[in-house]
Amino acid sequence: MGTELVQISNTGAPKHEERAKPEVIPQSGERNARTFYIETFGCQMNVHDSEKVAGTLVARGYRPVDNHADAELIFYNTCSIREKAAEKVFSHLGALKKAYRQNPKTIAVLGCVAQQEGERIFERAPQVSLVCGSASYTQLPDLLDQVEAGKRRVTGLSLDTDECFETELTRRDNPFRAYLTIIEGCDQRCSFCVVPMTRGPERSRPSETILDECRRLVDEGYIEIQLLGQIVNNWRDPSSRRLSFAELLSRVAEVPGVRRVRFTTSHPRYFTPDIVQAIDTHPALCDQVHLPVQSGSSRVLARMLRGYTREEYLEKINCVRSAKRAISISTDIIVGFCGESNEDFERTISLLEIVEYDQVFSFKYSPRPNTPAAGFEDSVAEEEKGRRLAELLERQRLIQLRRNQMLVGQEFEVLVESFQTRLQQAVGRTTSNRVVNFPGEPGWIGRAINVRVTAAGPNSLVGVRADQSFSDSAATR
Ligand code: 5AD
């Protein structure tokens, strides 16, 4: 999954404001409420964690603001999947220190860098008051009380938990698409990956709690639900119902009013044919699967401790391709992993050509502390990693262009997410997760509109609204 910087707007869409739940009523008067600002780095899990943290804060009487200048408390929810992402936080902290030298703010570092660096953050950035990893978010209210009481260097860093961060106090940022975490943490220990060290042990939420939350979300007007987990398809129902992941997908898709269901990220090792059958059976399950391969070479996959070979991965792809409807497939790839030879890299390129992914998120290998691969030699030179990445991107660009151009003339339901005023264009996604731009109106945001594709580039489609009689029936609210 892409891990580019995401910034959450604290104010949320107006629709969201209307939906504030009773328990989220600020305890202190709006005007006197302490203000906070959260900036989020990294994956959807982090984005959703920030929504839950924001909900917790609002319930305790804090008021969200849109920028750090207006905030008394500043939260950075951080990502440490690659070194660059982790370092970004420290440069942000440095800038804050400079900007507010005269009038220091209360600063908290949350998430993966918090967990990974722990108290060392106080050494590098003494202006930070609170450091808290995601496995300790349930203790946030107590930790905040300590900070507010003037205590310095407050920490929540224990990984010893079997709890999920369950809260109804979520302040969701998107008015029609809701993230919903079903499994937290990770026990896989892929040799390159820092997540088991930063997010703690794997723990699944019970099916009934998940389905209750889905029903609540639909009541609140959400039409797309995105189930989240580091390895979402390793979800195991801890309740006596013992639903399988595919059964859970079906139950979520059957919740009346759910229009689209996505799930991310799947691990190929646990990707079973019943998931494809569920997608085939339930139209609400989007025709999209994200299945990170990481490398096309079995030799490299073994060093990565991924638990599958190239051939086994391709069998999973065949299973997805055998579905009754076309399912788009995206992936993550690391280039330049320890010991990756030119030949290994060519295996990755040949896999791209065989699978013909609809989207690829690719990264140069970045050694991470305390991972098994930190002990391997980082043998591929930075320059060569760059060369391989550029080649991979170019090959994939051509594949996407080819695949997207085959869609010209076809019609798709597009869920509108935003509106570009300058171009007077609506921007939305098909259920296969392709971005479509088409002439529209601002009022279409959150509606499903049928669109005929008129042109295609490697990363998006252009279209026009299809016949009125089709499209209006697609609007759900
Ligand atoms: N270096 C580069 N990329 C990494 N990823 C995870 N760890 C690393 C690392 N150490 C990539 C993987 C993963 C995605 C979220 O980030 O491709 O699927």
Tab-separated table of C-alpha atoms and ligand atoms in Angstrom:
chain	number	residue	atom	x	y	z
A	1	MET	CA	0.000	0.000	0.000
A	2	GLY	CA	1.278	3.454	-0.717
A	3	THR	CA	2.783	5.168	2.255
A	4	GLU	CA	3.012	8.742	1.108
A	5	LEU	CA	2.453	11.585	3.528
A	6	VAL	CA	-1.187	12.043	4.362
A	7	GLN	CA	-2.433	15.033	6.215
A	8	ILE	CA	-5.699	14.776	8.038
A	9	SER	CA	-7.892	17.810	8.069
A	10	ASN	CA	-9.108	18.179	11.606
A	11	THR	CA	-12.212	20.078	10.773
A	12	GLY	CA	-13.816	17.292	8.709
A	13	ALA	CA	-16.559	17.813	6.166
A	14	PRO	CA	-19.708	19.687	7.220
A	15	LYS	CA	-21.726	16.483	6.916
A	16	HIS	CA	-19.501	14.959	9.544
A	17	GLU	CA	-20.127	17.821	11.938
A	18	GLU	CA	-23.869	17.220	11.642
A	19	ARG	CA	-23.308	13.620	12.633
A	20	ALA	CA	-21.455	14.266	15.895
A	21	LYS	CA	-22.471	11.579	18.372
A	22	PRO	CA	-23.866	12.532	21.774
A	23	GLU	CA	-20.862	11.195	23.657
A	24	VAL	CA	-18.594	13.531	21.686
A	25	ILE	CA	-20.040	16.660	23.252
A	26	PRO	CA	-17.122	18.736	24.511
A	27	GLN	CA	-16.983	18.873	28.292
A	28	SER	CA	-15.759	22.449	28.347
A	29	GLY	CA	-17.225	25.419	26.463
A	30	GLU	CA	-16.197	25.589	22.793
A	31	ARG	CA	-14.455	28.907	23.253
A	32	ASN	CA	-12.329	27.825	26.199
A	33	ALA	CA	-11.566	24.374	24.843
A	34	ARG	CA	-7.915	23.477	24.408
A	35	THR	CA	-7.097	23.210	20.729
A	36	PHE	CA	-5.228	20.384	18.976
A	37	TYR	CA	-3.807	19.595	15.583
A	38	ILE	CA	-2.853	16.123	14.293
A	39	GLU	CA	-0.603	15.486	11.346
A	40	THR	CA	-0.478	11.935	10.061
A	41	PHE	CA	2.293	10.186	8.159
A	42	GLY	CA	2.070	6.797	6.503
A	43	CYS	CA	-0.511	4.111	5.870
A	44	GLN	CA	-4.323	3.970	6.180
A	45	MET	CA	-3.951	2.312	9.591
A	46	ASN	CA	-2.216	5.445	10.799
A	47	VAL	CA	-4.846	7.678	9.204
A	48	HIS	CA	-7.551	5.714	10.988
A	49	ASP	CA	-5.634	5.691	14.293
A	50	SER	CA	-5.506	9.499	14.042
A	51	GLU	CA	-9.269	9.578	13.526
A	52	LYS	CA	-9.688	7.576	16.734
A	53	VAL	CA	-7.202	9.738	18.637
A	54	ALA	CA	-9.020	12.868	17.412
A	55	GLY	CA	-12.353	11.378	18.578
A	56	THR	CA	-10.878	10.618	21.991
A	57	LEU	CA	-9.597	14.193	22.274
A	58	VAL	CA	-12.874	15.792	21.196
A	59	ALA	CA	-14.736	13.669	23.741
A	60	ARG	CA	-12.438	15.042	26.418
A	61	GLY	CA	-13.270	18.616	25.506
A	62	TYR	CA	-10.474	19.457	23.089
A	63	ARG	CA	-11.230	21.325	19.876
A	64	PRO	CA	-9.592	20.389	16.557
A	65	VAL	CA	-7.971	23.085	14.414
A	66	ASP	CA	-6.586	23.003	10.902
A	67	ASN	CA	-2.983	24.075	11.453
A	68	HIS	CA	-0.354	23.957	14.160
A	69	ALA	CA	-0.242	27.738	14.543
A	70	ASP	CA	-3.745	27.708	16.052
A	71	ALA	CA	-3.144	24.624	18.209
A	72	GLU	CA	-2.052	24.369	21.828
A	73	LEU	CA	-1.359	20.643	21.456
A	74	ILE	CA	0.371	19.272	18.368
A	75	PHE	CA	0.338	15.533	17.590
A	76	TYR	CA	2.497	13.828	15.004
A	77	ASN	CA	1.297	10.342	14.161
A	78	THR	CA	4.393	8.867	12.617
A	79	CYS	CA	5.593	6.191	10.182
A	80	SER	CA	8.899	4.355	10.304
A	81	ILE	CA	8.492	1.872	7.476
A	82	ARG	CA	11.459	3.435	5.656
A	83	GLU	CA	14.213	5.645	7.019
A	84	LYS	CA	13.079	8.694	5.057
A	85	ALA	CA	9.605	8.569	6.584
A	86	ALA	CA	11.013	8.299	10.086
A	87	GLU	CA	13.442	11.196	9.596
A	88	LYS	CA	10.681	13.453	8.273
A	89	VAL	CA	9.231	13.690	11.770
A	90	PHE	CA	12.455	14.973	13.252
A	91	SER	CA	12.710	17.707	10.631
A	92	HIS	CA	9.103	18.693	11.428
A	93	LEU	CA	9.934	18.767	15.141
A	94	GLY	CA	12.960	20.969	14.426
A	95	ALA	CA	10.815	23.416	12.458
A	96	LEU	CA	8.249	23.575	15.284
A	97	LYS	CA	10.964	24.286	17.805
A	98	LYS	CA	12.207	27.222	15.735
A	99	ALA	CA	8.739	28.586	15.030
A	100	TYR	CA	7.547	28.499	18.639
A	101	ARG	CA	10.745	29.305	20.522
A	102	GLN	CA	9.055	32.183	22.341
A	103	ASN	CA	5.813	30.384	22.968
A	104	PRO	CA	6.409	26.618	23.113
A	105	LYS	CA	3.508	24.281	22.396
A	106	THR	CA	2.720	20.897	23.883
A	107	ILE	CA	3.962	18.287	21.426
A	108	ALA	CA	3.195	14.566	21.286
A	109	VAL	CA	4.787	11.968	19.030
A	110	LEU	CA	2.546	8.975	18.349
A	111	GLY	CA	2.761	5.864	16.182
A	112	CYS	CA	5.620	3.845	14.771
A	113	VAL	CA	8.532	6.258	15.291
A	114	ALA	CA	7.333	6.773	18.871
A	115	GLN	CA	7.416	3.025	19.467
A	116	GLN	CA	10.701	2.494	17.673
A	117	GLU	CA	12.674	5.404	19.136
A	118	GLY	CA	10.943	5.576	22.536
A	119	GLU	CA	12.597	7.845	25.070
A	120	ARG	CA	15.415	8.638	22.629
A	121	ILE	CA	12.931	11.098	21.074
A	122	PHE	CA	13.222	13.272	24.211
A	123	GLU	CA	16.981	13.430	23.684
A	124	ARG	CA	16.716	14.499	20.048
A	125	ALA	CA	13.682	16.724	20.591
A	126	PRO	CA	13.449	17.859	24.236
A	127	GLN	CA	10.383	19.978	23.451
A	128	VAL	CA	8.315	16.767	23.090
A	129	SER	CA	6.130	16.005	26.152
A	130	LEU	CA	4.517	12.698	25.194
A	131	VAL	CA	5.716	9.661	23.236
A	132	CYS	CA	3.116	6.947	22.663
A	133	GLY	CA	3.050	3.885	20.401
A	134	SER	CA	-0.138	2.543	18.837
A	135	ALA	CA	-0.333	-0.439	21.199
A	136	SER	CA	-0.831	2.037	24.095
A	137	TYR	CA	-3.550	4.248	22.609
A	138	THR	CA	-6.141	2.868	25.012
A	139	GLN	CA	-4.168	4.650	27.757
A	140	LEU	CA	-4.088	7.996	25.952
A	141	PRO	CA	-6.652	9.745	28.199
A	142	ASP	CA	-4.573	8.946	31.271
A	143	LEU	CA	-1.310	9.922	29.559
A	144	LEU	CA	-2.862	13.216	28.453
A	145	ASP	CA	-3.959	13.952	32.010
A	146	GLN	CA	-0.350	13.531	33.099
A	147	VAL	CA	0.849	15.907	30.384
A	148	GLU	CA	-1.820	18.461	31.283
A	149	ALA	CA	-0.797	18.204	34.941
A	150	GLY	CA	2.626	19.439	33.854
A	151	LYS	CA	4.486	16.127	33.851
A	152	ARG	CA	7.333	16.007	31.320
A	153	ARG	CA	8.485	13.054	29.265
A	154	VAL	CA	5.334	10.999	29.539
A	155	THR	CA	5.465	7.659	27.701
A	156	GLY	CA	3.136	4.878	26.550
A	157	LEU	CA	5.479	2.317	25.059
A	158	SER	CA	4.419	-1.124	26.227
A	159	LEU	CA	3.877	-3.672	23.449
A	160	ASP	CA	2.571	-6.249	25.846
A	161	THR	CA	-1.096	-6.030	24.915
A	162	ASP	CA	-3.900	-8.231	23.691
A	163	GLU	CA	-6.249	-5.265	23.317
A	164	CYS	CA	-7.363	-3.458	20.180
A	165	PHE	CA	-7.894	0.310	20.205
A	166	GLU	CA	-11.695	-0.001	20.317
A	167	THR	CA	-13.578	3.239	20.601
A	168	GLU	CA	-16.833	4.707	19.408
A	169	LEU	CA	-15.235	8.130	19.651
A	170	THR	CA	-13.859	8.073	16.126
A	171	ARG	CA	-13.762	11.386	14.288
A	172	ARG	CA	-13.815	10.120	10.713
A	173	ASP	CA	-12.366	12.493	8.185
A	174	ASN	CA	-14.095	11.279	5.035
A	175	PRO	CA	-17.870	11.739	5.022
A	176	PHE	CA	-18.739	8.654	2.973
A	177	ARG	CA	-15.797	6.233	3.226
A	178	ALA	CA	-15.095	4.766	6.647
A	179	TYR	CA	-11.958	2.930	7.695
A	180	LEU	CA	-12.492	0.114	10.143
A	181	THR	CA	-9.606	-1.779	11.738
A	182	ILE	CA	-10.352	-5.494	12.163
A	183	ILE	CA	-6.902	-6.736	13.168
A	184	GLU	CA	-3.993	-4.901	14.758
A	185	GLY	CA	-0.283	-5.673	14.995
A	186	CYS	CA	1.706	-8.239	13.036
A	187	ASP	CA	3.476	-11.507	13.892
A	188	GLN	CA	4.940	-12.253	10.448
A	189	ARG	CA	8.510	-11.028	10.865
A	190	CYS	CA	9.276	-10.515	7.180
A	191	SER	CA	12.999	-9.838	7.357
A	192	PHE	CA	12.831	-6.260	5.981
A	193	CYS	CA	9.882	-5.027	8.008
A	194	VAL	CA	9.771	-2.959	11.178
A	195	VAL	CA	6.021	-3.315	11.796
A	196	PRO	CA	6.112	-6.268	14.263
A	197	MET	CA	8.414	-4.125	16.400
A	198	THR	CA	6.303	-0.966	16.167
A	199	ARG	CA	2.730	-2.233	16.244
A	200	GLY	CA	3.008	-5.146	18.596
A	201	PRO	CA	1.506	-8.651	18.460
A	202	GLU	CA	-1.365	-9.568	16.181
A	203	ARG	CA	-4.826	-9.221	17.764
A	204	SER	CA	-8.199	-9.551	16.036
A	205	ARG	CA	-11.478	-7.898	16.945
A	206	PRO	CA	-14.541	-10.132	17.440
A	207	SER	CA	-16.851	-10.436	14.415
A	208	GLU	CA	-19.891	-9.105	16.287
A	209	THR	CA	-18.117	-5.866	17.273
A	210	ILE	CA	-16.986	-5.374	13.689
A	211	LEU	CA	-20.479	-5.987	12.282
A	212	ASP	CA	-22.034	-3.681	14.898
A	213	GLU	CA	-19.660	-0.947	13.845
A	214	CYS	CA	-20.529	-1.545	10.171
A	215	ARG	CA	-24.245	-1.190	10.919
A	216	ARG	CA	-23.584	1.993	12.880
A	217	LEU	CA	-21.516	3.393	10.024
A	218	VAL	CA	-24.286	2.759	7.518
A	219	ASP	CA	-26.792	4.440	9.860
A	220	GLU	CA	-24.477	7.436	9.930
A	221	GLY	CA	-24.480	7.601	6.124
A	222	TYR	CA	-21.226	5.952	5.123
A	223	ILE	CA	-21.483	3.961	1.910
A	224	GLU	CA	-17.972	2.582	1.559
A	225	ILE	CA	-16.267	0.566	4.269
A	226	GLN	CA	-12.594	-0.213	4.140
A	227	LEU	CA	-11.492	-3.029	6.451
A	228	LEU	CA	-7.943	-2.531	7.668
A	229	GLY	CA	-5.183	-4.669	9.076
A	230	GLN	CA	-1.442	-5.059	8.563
A	231	ILE	CA	-2.365	-8.540	7.367
A	232	VAL	CA	-6.082	-8.136	7.035
A	233	ASN	CA	-6.694	-11.659	5.739
A	234	ASN	CA	-5.019	-13.208	8.763
A	235	TRP	CA	-8.002	-12.034	10.812
A	236	ARG	CA	-9.211	-14.789	13.148
A	237	ASP	CA	-12.529	-14.430	14.894
A	238	PRO	CA	-11.770	-14.545	18.631
A	239	SER	CA	-15.465	-15.024	19.417
A	240	SER	CA	-17.308	-18.348	19.584
A	241	ARG	CA	-18.763	-17.685	16.119
A	242	ARG	CA	-15.393	-18.487	14.565
A	243	LEU	CA	-16.120	-16.798	11.239
A	244	SER	CA	-13.436	-17.126	8.593
A	245	PHE	CA	-12.123	-13.945	6.953
A	246	ALA	CA	-14.108	-14.710	3.770
A	247	GLU	CA	-17.269	-15.196	5.865
A	248	LEU	CA	-16.639	-11.883	7.590
A	249	LEU	CA	-16.287	-10.185	4.189
A	250	SER	CA	-19.638	-11.677	3.140
A	251	ARG	CA	-21.369	-10.565	6.357
A	252	VAL	CA	-20.030	-7.027	6.003
A	253	ALA	CA	-21.145	-6.913	2.357
A	254	GLU	CA	-24.624	-8.089	3.432
A	255	VAL	CA	-25.135	-5.220	5.905
A	256	PRO	CA	-28.080	-3.360	4.373
A	257	GLY	CA	-26.948	-0.047	2.892
A	258	VAL	CA	-23.291	-0.965	2.393
A	259	ARG	CA	-22.426	-0.119	-1.172
A	260	ARG	CA	-18.702	-0.804	-1.353
A	261	VAL	CA	-16.353	-2.878	0.794
A	262	ARG	CA	-12.587	-2.931	0.386
A	263	PHE	CA	-9.941	-4.632	2.510
A	264	THR	CA	-6.241	-4.022	2.826
A	265	THR	CA	-3.551	-5.327	3.102
A	266	SER	CA	-3.723	-9.023	2.209
A	267	HIS	CA	-0.706	-11.313	2.609
A	268	PRO	CA	-0.365	-13.818	-0.267
A	269	ARG	CA	0.365	-16.607	2.206
A	270	TYR	CA	-3.150	-16.367	3.690
A	271	PHE	CA	-4.955	-15.483	0.484
A	272	THR	CA	-7.408	-18.331	-0.057
A	273	PRO	CA	-9.876	-19.142	-2.879
A	274	ASP	CA	-12.882	-18.518	-0.606
A	275	ILE	CA	-11.972	-14.798	-0.614
A	276	VAL	CA	-12.337	-14.760	-4.393
A	277	GLN	CA	-15.613	-16.708	-4.122
A	278	ALA	CA	-16.925	-14.116	-1.656
A	279	ILE	CA	-16.067	-11.306	-4.094
A	280	ASP	CA	-17.806	-13.211	-6.876
A	281	THR	CA	-20.918	-13.691	-4.750
A	282	HIS	CA	-21.286	-10.211	-3.256
A	283	PRO	CA	-21.453	-7.232	-5.609
A	284	ALA	CA	-20.672	-4.880	-2.692
A	285	LEU	CA	-17.204	-6.429	-2.357
A	286	CYS	CA	-15.112	-4.272	-4.667
A	287	ASP	CA	-13.374	-5.868	-7.621
A	288	GLN	CA	-9.972	-5.008	-6.282
A	289	VAL	CA	-7.310	-6.955	-4.403
A	290	HIS	CA	-4.036	-5.584	-3.061
A	291	LEU	CA	-1.580	-8.468	-2.905
A	292	PRO	CA	1.993	-7.358	-2.116
A	293	VAL	CA	4.523	-9.638	-3.801
A	294	GLN	CA	7.682	-7.697	-2.767
A	295	SER	CA	9.878	-9.569	-5.283
A	296	GLY	CA	9.510	-11.826	-8.314
A	297	SER	CA	12.499	-13.967	-7.339
A	298	SER	CA	11.943	-16.998	-5.109
A	299	ARG	CA	15.519	-16.642	-3.846
A	300	VAL	CA	14.844	-13.085	-2.654
A	301	LEU	CA	11.424	-14.045	-1.284
A	302	ALA	CA	13.095	-16.713	0.846
A	303	ARG	CA	15.555	-14.133	2.242
A	304	MET	CA	12.635	-11.841	2.927
A	305	LEU	CA	10.938	-14.672	4.896
A	306	ARG	CA	7.725	-14.110	2.961
A	307	GLY	CA	6.566	-17.720	3.185
A	308	TYR	CA	5.771	-18.250	-0.532
A	309	THR	CA	7.630	-18.775	-3.794
A	310	ARG	CA	7.130	-16.964	-7.099
A	311	GLU	CA	5.185	-19.968	-8.385
A	312	GLU	CA	2.917	-20.126	-5.335
A	313	TYR	CA	2.223	-16.397	-5.667
A	314	LEU	CA	1.330	-16.834	-9.342
A	315	GLU	CA	-1.135	-19.567	-8.355
A	316	LYS	CA	-2.903	-17.039	-6.116
A	317	ILE	CA	-2.994	-14.595	-9.027
A	318	ASN	CA	-4.513	-17.292	-11.267
A	319	CYS	CA	-7.177	-17.839	-8.658
A	320	VAL	CA	-8.037	-14.106	-8.675
A	321	ARG	CA	-8.020	-14.042	-12.468
A	322	SER	CA	-10.402	-17.014	-12.596
A	323	ALA	CA	-13.149	-14.973	-10.887
A	324	LYS	CA	-16.385	-14.405	-12.802
A	325	ARG	CA	-15.819	-10.652	-12.838
A	326	ALA	CA	-12.570	-8.836	-13.611
A	327	ILE	CA	-10.764	-8.077	-10.374
A	328	SER	CA	-8.041	-5.455	-10.465
A	329	ILE	CA	-4.807	-6.381	-8.722
A	330	SER	CA	-2.283	-4.062	-7.123
A	331	THR	CA	0.951	-4.848	-5.338
A	332	ASP	CA	3.945	-3.571	-3.350
A	333	ILE	CA	7.495	-4.230	-4.544
A	334	ILE	CA	10.846	-3.606	-2.889
A	335	VAL	CA	13.833	-3.190	-5.215
A	336	GLY	CA	17.441	-3.604	-4.172
A	337	PHE	CA	16.835	-5.874	-1.179
A	338	CYS	CA	19.996	-7.355	0.364
A	339	GLY	CA	21.630	-9.708	-2.138
A	340	GLU	CA	19.211	-8.910	-5.005
A	341	SER	CA	21.169	-9.651	-8.191
A	342	ASN	CA	20.410	-8.292	-11.640
A	343	GLU	CA	18.907	-11.655	-12.468
A	344	ASP	CA	16.637	-11.500	-9.380
A	345	PHE	CA	15.507	-8.053	-10.438
A	346	GLU	CA	14.757	-9.315	-13.969
A	347	ARG	CA	12.533	-11.974	-12.346
A	348	THR	CA	10.559	-9.129	-10.743
A	349	ILE	CA	10.222	-7.377	-14.105
A	350	SER	CA	9.044	-10.607	-15.746
A	351	LEU	CA	6.485	-11.082	-12.964
A	352	LEU	CA	5.136	-7.581	-13.693
A	353	GLU	CA	4.639	-8.546	-17.330
A	354	ILE	CA	2.939	-11.829	-16.424
A	355	VAL	CA	0.566	-10.459	-13.791
A	356	GLU	CA	-0.116	-7.101	-15.470
A	357	TYR	CA	-0.917	-5.259	-12.266
A	358	ASP	CA	-3.311	-2.345	-12.309
A	359	GLN	CA	-1.211	-0.472	-9.774
A	360	VAL	CA	2.205	-0.964	-8.187
A	361	PHE	CA	3.680	0.764	-5.136
A	362	SER	CA	7.437	0.354	-5.353
A	363	PHE	CA	10.178	1.230	-2.908
A	364	LYS	CA	13.939	1.153	-2.648
A	365	TYR	CA	14.990	-1.144	0.178
A	366	SER	CA	15.743	0.809	3.328
A	367	PRO	CA	17.391	-1.068	6.230
A	368	ARG	CA	15.371	-0.796	9.449
A	369	PRO	CA	16.642	-1.171	13.004
A	370	ASN	CA	16.033	-4.455	14.853
A	371	THR	CA	14.740	-6.276	11.767
A	372	PRO	CA	16.324	-9.609	10.753
A	373	ALA	CA	17.610	-7.997	7.535
A	374	ALA	CA	19.456	-5.325	9.534
A	375	GLY	CA	22.066	-8.057	10.025
A	376	PHE	CA	22.379	-8.723	6.262
A	377	GLU	CA	24.683	-6.738	4.012
A	378	ASP	CA	22.784	-3.914	2.268
A	379	SER	CA	24.611	-4.983	-0.873
A	380	VAL	CA	22.859	-3.044	-3.653
A	381	ALA	CA	24.300	0.467	-4.095
A	382	GLU	CA	21.899	3.376	-3.698
A	383	GLU	CA	22.449	4.381	-7.316
A	384	GLU	CA	21.631	0.881	-8.551
A	385	LYS	CA	18.483	0.802	-6.386
A	386	GLY	CA	17.461	4.045	-8.097
A	387	ARG	CA	18.126	2.595	-11.533
A	388	ARG	CA	16.066	-0.515	-10.793
A	389	LEU	CA	13.218	1.549	-9.368
A	390	ALA	CA	13.150	3.793	-12.452
A	391	GLU	CA	13.107	0.780	-14.786
A	392	LEU	CA	10.322	-0.873	-12.836
A	393	LEU	CA	8.236	2.313	-12.814
A	394	GLU	CA	8.628	2.746	-16.569
A	395	ARG	CA	7.702	-0.871	-17.351
A	396	GLN	CA	4.668	-0.619	-15.087
A	397	ARG	CA	3.644	2.735	-16.570
A	398	LEU	CA	3.365	1.080	-19.984
A	399	ILE	CA	1.390	-1.851	-18.563
A	400	GLN	CA	-1.086	0.476	-16.847
A	401	LEU	CA	-1.472	2.609	-19.943
A	402	ARG	CA	-2.202	-0.495	-22.011
A	403	ARG	CA	-4.717	-1.838	-19.489
A	404	ASN	CA	-6.470	1.477	-18.946
A	405	GLN	CA	-6.781	2.139	-22.679
A	406	MET	CA	-8.739	-1.101	-23.025
A	407	LEU	CA	-11.424	0.502	-20.843
A	408	VAL	CA	-12.166	3.387	-23.235
A	409	GLY	CA	-15.815	3.204	-24.284
A	410	GLN	CA	-16.886	1.168	-21.229
A	411	GLU	CA	-19.165	2.401	-18.444
A	412	PHE	CA	-18.377	2.295	-14.719
A	413	GLU	CA	-19.996	3.372	-11.498
A	414	VAL	CA	-17.834	6.128	-10.006
A	415	LEU	CA	-18.060	7.160	-6.374
A	416	VAL	CA	-17.279	10.888	-6.392
A	417	GLU	CA	-14.702	11.918	-3.785
A	418	SER	CA	-13.826	15.510	-4.657
A	419	PHE	CA	-14.452	18.353	-7.042
A	420	GLN	CA	-11.855	20.433	-8.853
A	421	THR	CA	-13.317	23.920	-9.065
A	422	ARG	CA	-10.791	25.236	-11.571
A	423	LEU	CA	-11.571	22.482	-14.089
A	424	GLN	CA	-15.207	22.012	-12.986
A	425	GLN	CA	-14.442	18.290	-12.756
A	426	ALA	CA	-15.676	15.609	-10.420
A	427	VAL	CA	-13.017	13.112	-9.289
A	428	GLY	CA	-13.927	9.651	-8.056
A	429	ARG	CA	-13.087	5.973	-8.112
A	430	THR	CA	-14.446	2.893	-9.819
A	431	THR	CA	-14.893	-0.208	-7.685
A	432	SER	CA	-11.606	-1.422	-9.214
A	433	ASN	CA	-10.044	1.652	-7.555
A	434	ARG	CA	-9.274	3.523	-10.775
A	435	VAL	CA	-9.405	7.304	-10.537
A	436	VAL	CA	-11.829	8.914	-13.000
A	437	ASN	CA	-12.129	12.644	-13.835
A	438	PHE	CA	-15.274	13.887	-15.529
A	439	PRO	CA	-17.224	17.151	-15.923
A	440	GLY	CA	-19.523	17.497	-12.922
A	441	GLU	CA	-20.871	19.510	-10.042
A	442	PRO	CA	-19.654	20.043	-6.469
A	443	GLY	CA	-22.906	18.531	-5.164
A	444	TRP	CA	-21.953	15.132	-6.576
A	445	ILE	CA	-19.392	14.458	-3.846
A	446	GLY	CA	-20.376	11.254	-2.045
A	447	ARG	CA	-22.640	10.096	-4.881
A	448	ALA	CA	-22.224	7.149	-7.211
A	449	ILE	CA	-22.519	8.227	-10.847
A	450	ASN	CA	-22.287	6.133	-13.991
A	451	VAL	CA	-19.496	7.355	-16.219
A	452	ARG	CA	-18.420	6.386	-19.747
A	453	VAL	CA	-14.638	6.365	-20.207
A	454	THR	CA	-13.476	8.584	-23.089
A	455	ALA	CA	-9.695	8.622	-22.575
A	456	ALA	CA	-7.085	6.844	-20.471
A	457	GLY	CA	-3.658	7.612	-19.081
A	458	PRO	CA	-1.432	5.323	-17.018
A	459	ASN	CA	-2.755	6.613	-13.695
A	460	SER	CA	-6.301	7.759	-14.339
A	461	LEU	CA	-9.258	7.763	-16.678
A	462	VAL	CA	-11.255	10.605	-18.193
A	463	GLY	CA	-14.960	10.239	-18.841
A	464	VAL	CA	-18.381	11.769	-19.202
A	465	ARG	CA	-21.498	11.114	-17.211
A	466	ALA	CA	-23.404	8.309	-18.856
A	467	ASP	CA	-27.130	8.260	-19.537
A	468	GLN	CA	-29.144	10.009	-16.798
A	469	SER	CA	-31.426	7.059	-16.203
A	470	PHE	CA	-28.472	4.861	-15.233
A	471	SER	CA	-26.662	7.363	-13.117
A	472	ASP	CA	-29.451	8.719	-10.964
A	473	SER	CA	-30.356	5.286	-9.729
A	474	ALA	CA	-26.829	5.020	-8.452
A	475	ALA	CA	-27.161	7.919	-6.051
A	476	THR	CA	-27.709	6.484	-2.622
A	477	ARG	CA	-28.540	9.323	-0.304
B	1	5AD	N1	12.338	-0.840	2.843
B	1	5AD	C1	11.600	-0.535	1.756
B	1	5AD	N2	10.295	-0.784	1.656
B	1	5AD	C2	9.697	-1.397	2.690
B	1	5AD	N3	8.424	-1.789	2.879
B	1	5AD	C3	8.320	-2.332	4.107
B	1	5AD	N4	9.503	-2.307	4.718
B	1	5AD	C4	10.378	-1.731	3.864
B	1	5AD	C5	11.780	-1.447	3.907
B	1	5AD	N5	12.509	-1.764	4.978
B	1	5AD	C6	7.379	-1.668	1.860
B	1	5AD	C7	6.783	-3.029	1.521
B	1	5AD	C8	5.450	-2.956	2.195
B	1	5AD	C9	5.114	-1.496	2.074
B	1	5AD	C10	4.038	-0.990	2.967
B	1	5AD	O1	6.323	-0.856	2.348
B	1	5AD	O2	6.637	-3.119	0.126
B	1	5AD	O3	4.470	-3.800	1.603
